Coordinates of C-alpha atoms in Angstrom, one line a residue:
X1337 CA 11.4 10.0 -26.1
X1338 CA 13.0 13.7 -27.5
X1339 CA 12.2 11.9 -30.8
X1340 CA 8.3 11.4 -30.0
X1341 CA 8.1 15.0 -28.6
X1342 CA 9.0 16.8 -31.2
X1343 CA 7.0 14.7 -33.3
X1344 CA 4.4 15.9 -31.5
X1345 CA 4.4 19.2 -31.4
X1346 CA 5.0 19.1 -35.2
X1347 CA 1.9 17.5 -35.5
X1348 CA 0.0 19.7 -33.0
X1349 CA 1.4 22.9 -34.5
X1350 CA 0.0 21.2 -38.2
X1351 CA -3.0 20.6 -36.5
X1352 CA -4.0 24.4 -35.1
X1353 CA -3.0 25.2 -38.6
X1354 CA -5.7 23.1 -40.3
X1355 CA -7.9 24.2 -38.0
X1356 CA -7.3 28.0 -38.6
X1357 CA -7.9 27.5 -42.1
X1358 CA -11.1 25.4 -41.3
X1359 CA -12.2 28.4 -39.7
X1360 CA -11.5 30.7 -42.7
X1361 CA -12.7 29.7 -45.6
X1362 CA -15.9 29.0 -45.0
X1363 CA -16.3 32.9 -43.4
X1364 CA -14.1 33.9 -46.8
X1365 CA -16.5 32.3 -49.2
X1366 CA -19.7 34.4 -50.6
X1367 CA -22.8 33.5 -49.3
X1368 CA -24.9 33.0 -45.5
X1369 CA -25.7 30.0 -44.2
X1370 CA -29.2 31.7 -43.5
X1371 CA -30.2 32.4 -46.7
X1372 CA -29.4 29.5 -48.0
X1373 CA -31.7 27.4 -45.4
X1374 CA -34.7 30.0 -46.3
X1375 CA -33.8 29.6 -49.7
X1376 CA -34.4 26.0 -49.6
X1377 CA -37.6 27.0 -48.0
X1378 CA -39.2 29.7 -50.4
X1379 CA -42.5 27.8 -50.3
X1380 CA -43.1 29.3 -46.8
X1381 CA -44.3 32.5 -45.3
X1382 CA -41.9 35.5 -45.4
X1383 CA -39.9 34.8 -41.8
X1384 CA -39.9 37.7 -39.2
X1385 CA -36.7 39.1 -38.0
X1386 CA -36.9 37.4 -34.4
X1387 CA -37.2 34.0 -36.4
X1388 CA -34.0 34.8 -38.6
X1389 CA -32.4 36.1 -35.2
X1390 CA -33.2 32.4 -34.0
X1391 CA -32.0 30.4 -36.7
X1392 CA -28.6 32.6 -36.8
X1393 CA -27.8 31.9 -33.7
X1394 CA -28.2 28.1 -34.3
X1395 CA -26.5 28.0 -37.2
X1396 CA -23.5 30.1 -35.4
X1397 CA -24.1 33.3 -37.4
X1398 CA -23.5 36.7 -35.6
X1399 CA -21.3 39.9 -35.9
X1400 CA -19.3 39.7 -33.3
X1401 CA -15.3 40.2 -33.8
X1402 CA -13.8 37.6 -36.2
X1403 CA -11.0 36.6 -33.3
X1404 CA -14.0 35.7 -30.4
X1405 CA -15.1 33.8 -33.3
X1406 CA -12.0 32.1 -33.5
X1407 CA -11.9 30.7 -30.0
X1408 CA -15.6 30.3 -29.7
X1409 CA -14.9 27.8 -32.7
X1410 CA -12.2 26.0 -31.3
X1411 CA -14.2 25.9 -28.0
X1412 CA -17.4 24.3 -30.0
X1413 CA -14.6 21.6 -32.3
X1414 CA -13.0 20.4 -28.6
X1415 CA -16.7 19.5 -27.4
X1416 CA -17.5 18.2 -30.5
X1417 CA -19.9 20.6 -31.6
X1418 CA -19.5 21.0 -35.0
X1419 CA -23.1 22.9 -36.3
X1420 CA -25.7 22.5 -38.0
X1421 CA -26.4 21.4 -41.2
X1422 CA -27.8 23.2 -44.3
X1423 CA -28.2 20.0 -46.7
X1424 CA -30.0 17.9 -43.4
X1425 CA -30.9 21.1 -41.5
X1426 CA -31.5 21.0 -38.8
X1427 CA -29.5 17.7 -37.9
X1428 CA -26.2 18.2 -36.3
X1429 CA -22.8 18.0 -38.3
X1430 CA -21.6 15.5 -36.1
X1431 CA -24.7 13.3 -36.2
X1432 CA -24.6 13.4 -39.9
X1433 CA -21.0 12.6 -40.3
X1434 CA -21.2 9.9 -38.1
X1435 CA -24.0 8.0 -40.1
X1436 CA -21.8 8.1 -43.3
X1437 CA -18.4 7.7 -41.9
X1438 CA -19.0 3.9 -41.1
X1439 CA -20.1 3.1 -44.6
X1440 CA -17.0 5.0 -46.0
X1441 CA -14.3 3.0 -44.0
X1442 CA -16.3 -0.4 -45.2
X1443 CA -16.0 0.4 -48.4
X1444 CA -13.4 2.4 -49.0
X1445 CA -10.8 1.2 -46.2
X1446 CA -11.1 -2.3 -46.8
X1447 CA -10.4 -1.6 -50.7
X1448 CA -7.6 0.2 -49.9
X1449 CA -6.4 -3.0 -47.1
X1450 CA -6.6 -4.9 -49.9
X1451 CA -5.6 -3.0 -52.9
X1452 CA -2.3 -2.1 -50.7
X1453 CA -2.1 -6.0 -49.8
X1454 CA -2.4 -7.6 -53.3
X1455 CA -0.2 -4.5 -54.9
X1456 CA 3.2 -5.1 -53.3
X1457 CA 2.7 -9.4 -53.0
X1458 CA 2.3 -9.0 -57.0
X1459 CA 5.2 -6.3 -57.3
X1460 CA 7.7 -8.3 -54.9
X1461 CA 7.2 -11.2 -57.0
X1462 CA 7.5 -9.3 -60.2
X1463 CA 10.5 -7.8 -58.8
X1464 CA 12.5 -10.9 -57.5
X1465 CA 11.2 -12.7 -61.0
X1466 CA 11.7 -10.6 -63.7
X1467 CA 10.7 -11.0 -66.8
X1468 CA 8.4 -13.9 -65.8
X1469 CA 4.9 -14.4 -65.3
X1470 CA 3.8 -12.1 -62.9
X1471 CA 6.0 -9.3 -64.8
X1472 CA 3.8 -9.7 -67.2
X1473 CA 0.9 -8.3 -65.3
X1474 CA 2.3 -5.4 -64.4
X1475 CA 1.7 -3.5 -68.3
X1476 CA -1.7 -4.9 -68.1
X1477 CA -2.3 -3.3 -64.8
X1478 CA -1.1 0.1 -65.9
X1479 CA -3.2 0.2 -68.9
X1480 CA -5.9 -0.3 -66.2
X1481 CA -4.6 2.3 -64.0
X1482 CA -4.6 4.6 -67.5
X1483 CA -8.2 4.9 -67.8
X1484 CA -10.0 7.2 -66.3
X1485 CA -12.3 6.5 -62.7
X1486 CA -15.3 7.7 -63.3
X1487 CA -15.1 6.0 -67.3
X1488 CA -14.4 3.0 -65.6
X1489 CA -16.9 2.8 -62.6
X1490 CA -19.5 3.9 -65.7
X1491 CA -18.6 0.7 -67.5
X1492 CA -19.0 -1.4 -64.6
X1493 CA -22.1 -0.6 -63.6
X1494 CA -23.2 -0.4 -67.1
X1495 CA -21.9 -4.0 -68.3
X1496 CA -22.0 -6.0 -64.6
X1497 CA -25.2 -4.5 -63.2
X1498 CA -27.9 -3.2 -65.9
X1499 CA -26.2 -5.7 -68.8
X1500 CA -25.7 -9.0 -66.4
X1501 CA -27.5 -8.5 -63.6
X1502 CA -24.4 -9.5 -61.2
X1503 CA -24.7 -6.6 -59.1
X1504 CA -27.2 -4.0 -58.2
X1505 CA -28.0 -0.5 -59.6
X1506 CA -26.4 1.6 -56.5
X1507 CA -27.2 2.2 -53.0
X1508 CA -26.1 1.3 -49.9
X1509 CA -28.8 -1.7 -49.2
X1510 CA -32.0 -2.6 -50.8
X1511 CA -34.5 -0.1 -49.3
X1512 CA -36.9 -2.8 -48.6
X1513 CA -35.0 -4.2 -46.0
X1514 CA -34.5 -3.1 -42.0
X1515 CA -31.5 -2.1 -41.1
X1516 CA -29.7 -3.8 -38.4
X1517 CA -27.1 -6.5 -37.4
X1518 CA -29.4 -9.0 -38.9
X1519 CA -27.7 -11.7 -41.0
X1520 CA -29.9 -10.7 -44.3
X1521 CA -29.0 -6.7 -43.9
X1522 CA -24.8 -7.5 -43.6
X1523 CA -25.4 -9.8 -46.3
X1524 CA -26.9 -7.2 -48.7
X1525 CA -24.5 -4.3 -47.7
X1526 CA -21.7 -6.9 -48.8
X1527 CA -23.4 -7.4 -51.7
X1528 CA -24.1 -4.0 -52.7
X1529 CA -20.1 -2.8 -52.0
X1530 CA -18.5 -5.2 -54.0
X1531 CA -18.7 -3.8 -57.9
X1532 CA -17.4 -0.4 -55.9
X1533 CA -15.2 -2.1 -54.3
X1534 CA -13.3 -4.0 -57.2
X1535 CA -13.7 -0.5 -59.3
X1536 CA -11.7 0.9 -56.2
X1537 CA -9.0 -1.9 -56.2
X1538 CA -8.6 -2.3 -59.8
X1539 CA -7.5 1.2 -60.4
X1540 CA -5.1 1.4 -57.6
X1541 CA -3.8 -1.6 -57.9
X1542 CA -1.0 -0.6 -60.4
X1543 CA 0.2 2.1 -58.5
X1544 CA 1.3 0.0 -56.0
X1545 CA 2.2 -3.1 -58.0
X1546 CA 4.4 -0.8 -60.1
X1547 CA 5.7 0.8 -57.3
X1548 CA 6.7 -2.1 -55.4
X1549 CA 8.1 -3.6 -58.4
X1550 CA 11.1 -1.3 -59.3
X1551 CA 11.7 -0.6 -55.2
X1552 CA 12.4 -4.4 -54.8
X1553 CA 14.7 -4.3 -58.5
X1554 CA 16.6 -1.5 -57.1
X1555 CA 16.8 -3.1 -53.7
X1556 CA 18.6 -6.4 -55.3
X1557 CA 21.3 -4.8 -56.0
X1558 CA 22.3 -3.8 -52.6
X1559 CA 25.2 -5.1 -50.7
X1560 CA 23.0 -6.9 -47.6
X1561 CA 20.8 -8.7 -50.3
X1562 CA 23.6 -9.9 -52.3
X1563 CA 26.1 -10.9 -49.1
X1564 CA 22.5 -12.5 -48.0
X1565 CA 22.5 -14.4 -51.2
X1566 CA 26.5 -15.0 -50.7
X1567 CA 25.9 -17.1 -47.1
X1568 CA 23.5 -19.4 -48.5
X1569 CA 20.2 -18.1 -46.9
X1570 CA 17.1 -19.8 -48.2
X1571 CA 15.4 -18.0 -51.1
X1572 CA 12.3 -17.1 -49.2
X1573 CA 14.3 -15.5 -46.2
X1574 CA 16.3 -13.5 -48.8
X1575 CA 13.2 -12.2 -50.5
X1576 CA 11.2 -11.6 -47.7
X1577 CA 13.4 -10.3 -44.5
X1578 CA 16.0 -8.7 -46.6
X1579 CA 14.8 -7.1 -50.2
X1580 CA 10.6 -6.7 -49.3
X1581 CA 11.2 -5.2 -46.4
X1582 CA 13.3 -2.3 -47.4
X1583 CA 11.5 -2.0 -50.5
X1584 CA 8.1 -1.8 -48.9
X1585 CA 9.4 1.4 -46.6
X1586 CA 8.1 3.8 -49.5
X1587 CA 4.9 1.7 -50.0
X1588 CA 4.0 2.4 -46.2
X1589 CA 4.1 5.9 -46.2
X1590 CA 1.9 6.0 -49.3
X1591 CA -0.9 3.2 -48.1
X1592 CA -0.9 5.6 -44.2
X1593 CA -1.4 9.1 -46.4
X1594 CA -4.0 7.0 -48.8
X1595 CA -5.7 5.5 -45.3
X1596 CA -6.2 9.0 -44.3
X1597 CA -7.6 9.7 -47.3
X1598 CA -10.3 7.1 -46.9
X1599 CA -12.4 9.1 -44.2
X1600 CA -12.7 11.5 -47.1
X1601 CA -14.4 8.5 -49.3
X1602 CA -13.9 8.0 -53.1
X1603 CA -16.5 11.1 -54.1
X1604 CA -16.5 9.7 -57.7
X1605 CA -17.6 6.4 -56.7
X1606 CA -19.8 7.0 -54.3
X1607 CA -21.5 9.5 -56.7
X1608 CA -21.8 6.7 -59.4
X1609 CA -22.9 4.1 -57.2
X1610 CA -24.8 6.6 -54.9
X1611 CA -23.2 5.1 -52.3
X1612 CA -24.0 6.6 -48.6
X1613 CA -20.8 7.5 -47.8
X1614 CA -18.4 10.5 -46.4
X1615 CA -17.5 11.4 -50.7
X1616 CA -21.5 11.1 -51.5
X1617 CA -22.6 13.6 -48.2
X1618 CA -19.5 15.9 -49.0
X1619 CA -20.9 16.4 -52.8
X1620 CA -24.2 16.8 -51.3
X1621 CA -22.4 19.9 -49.3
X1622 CA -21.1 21.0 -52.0
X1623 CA -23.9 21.3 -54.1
X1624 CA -26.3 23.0 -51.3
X1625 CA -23.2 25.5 -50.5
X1626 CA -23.6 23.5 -47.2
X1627 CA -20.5 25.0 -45.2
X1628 CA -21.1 23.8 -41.8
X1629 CA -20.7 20.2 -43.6
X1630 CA -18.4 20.8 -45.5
X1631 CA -16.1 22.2 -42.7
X1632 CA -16.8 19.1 -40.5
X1633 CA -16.0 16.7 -43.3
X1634 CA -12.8 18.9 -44.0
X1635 CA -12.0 18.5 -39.4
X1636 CA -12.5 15.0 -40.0
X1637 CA -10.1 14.3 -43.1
X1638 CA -7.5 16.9 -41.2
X1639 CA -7.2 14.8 -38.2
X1640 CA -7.3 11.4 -40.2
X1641 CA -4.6 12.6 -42.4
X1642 CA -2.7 14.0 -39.3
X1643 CA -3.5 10.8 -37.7
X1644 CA -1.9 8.7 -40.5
X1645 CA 1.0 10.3 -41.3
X1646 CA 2.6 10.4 -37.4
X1647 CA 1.6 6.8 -37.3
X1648 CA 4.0 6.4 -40.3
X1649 CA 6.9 8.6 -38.2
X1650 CA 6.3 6.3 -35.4
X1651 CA 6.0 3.0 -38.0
X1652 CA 9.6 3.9 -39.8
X1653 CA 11.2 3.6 -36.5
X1654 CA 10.3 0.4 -36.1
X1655 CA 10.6 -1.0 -39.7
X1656 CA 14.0 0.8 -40.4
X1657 CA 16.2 1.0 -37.9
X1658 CA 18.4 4.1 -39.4
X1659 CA 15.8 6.0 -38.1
X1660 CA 16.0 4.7 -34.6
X1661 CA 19.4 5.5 -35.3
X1662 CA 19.0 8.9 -36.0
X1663 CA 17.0 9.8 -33.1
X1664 CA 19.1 8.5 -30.9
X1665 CA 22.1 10.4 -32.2
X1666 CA 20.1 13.3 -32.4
X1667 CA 18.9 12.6 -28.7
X1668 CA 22.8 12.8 -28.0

């Protein structure tokens, strides 16, 4: 229990820090949200001051010290008010978050699942068989892993979807059809996330594969595996319950920090595949010096990363049990 405490109020203390600097640099960086939503409307009449009074107080603008700033934000992020946007003004941060978050963890989160899944199956293999076939794969996976994303997300699209035909141009869903929970709408997202998808899981893969790989070589030479070995144990129990399972502890602190990650989307292939995601909005931020988006993505990824990484504290303690027994000697 001392042991999930302190945990805690690690975690918390991390988390008022992200915030802080959530709060910061969007105040440090040049520029007024203002004048960049009248910018984007030039076309209009000249606006009179009570109108630009109006729209700074919606978009959280105002003089007033930078510290009642400070709690009035972390009053506004605990009600889950997180502004307005510039980019979709003037929708709600939240509201526009929360339409491209879903598509994000489709996409981007089952890629990862499975990336993470395939990765260390192939390495323990290639580990515990060395030098035979599924070795083999692993210098044809880091070539993969060698070339550059956005080169190779390019060639997809270029070779399976304008050359073949296999898969479509980009997009989320073909335009003409009604979104819903409709049989024919799941079907086409599906459809239209799988070239992204395989870009996503063919460029990770050899980071994990690779990884997993020399963990589970090192691994075989430990004393447990080879006593394991020494009472007879059945290969599949050896491989499995004695060397994957200490080999994989690195592996799962990697696939938690790169599940955090996802809420943050893979910007480059979203941007390719103009895929309505967390990555594609964020760019869209970006590029309209949206800061009250860009801030709320930022929250978002904070947390998730947060999130992640104490579920891999809590995780270790049940996969290895030195760090149970660690925190109970240091509970002593």
């Amino acid at each position: 229990m001392r042991f999930l405490g302190k945990k805690l109020m690690f975690y918390a203390v991390a988390l008022l820090a992200a915030l802080s600097l959530n709060f910061l640099i969007p105040r440090l960086a040049p520029g007024n949200p203002v004048d960049a939503v009248l910018a984007r409307q030039s076309s209009m009449a000249p606006v009179s001051p009570e109108a630009r009074h109006s729209l700074e107080l919606l978009l959280g603008v105002n003089d007033r010290p930078l510290w009642q700033q400070y709690f009035a934000y972390l009053g506004q992020i605990f009600t889950g008010d997180l502004g307005r946007s510039v980019t979709f003004f003037p929708a709600p941060v939240g509201d526009i978050i929360g339409q491209a978050l879903p598509w994000t963890l489709g996409l981007v989160g089952v890629a990862t699942v499975v990336s993470f899944t395939l990765g260390i199956s192939l390495g323990a293999l290639a580990g515990w068989f060395r030098r035979g076939v599924v070795d083999s794969l692993v210098a044809g996976s880091t070539m993969l892993a060698a070339i550059p994303y956005f080169w190779l997300a390019l060639a997809a699209l270029y070779f399976l979807s304008a050359g073949l035909g296999w898969f479509p141009l980009g997009l989320g869903y073909d335009v003409e059809i009604e979104p819903g929970w409709s049989g024919e709408f799941v079907g086409n997202v599906v459809y239209h996330a799988l070239l992204p998808a395989l870009t996503i899981v063919v460029s990770s893969l050899a980071g994990w594969l690779l990884g997993m790989r020399n963990m589970m070589v090192s691994t075989l030479a430990e004393d447990y595996v080879v006593t394991a070995q020494a009472k007879g144990l059945s290969l599949r129990r050896v491989m499995v319950t004695y060397a994957a399972r200490n080999a994989v502890l690195p592996s799962v602190s990697g696939v938690a920090v790169s599940l955090g990650f996802v809420v943050g989307g893979a910007i480059v292939t979203e941007a390719v595949f103009s895929y309505p995601g967390i990555g594609f909005t964020l760019l869209q931020a970006v590029r309209n010096s949206d800061y009250p988006l860009m801030q709320g993505i930022f929250l978002i990824i904070t947390l998730a990363v947060l999130g992640a990484n104490l579920l891999v504290d809590l995780l270790y303690a049940v996969i290895d049990p030195r760090v149970r027994t660690t925190a109970k000697a240091g509970a002593r």
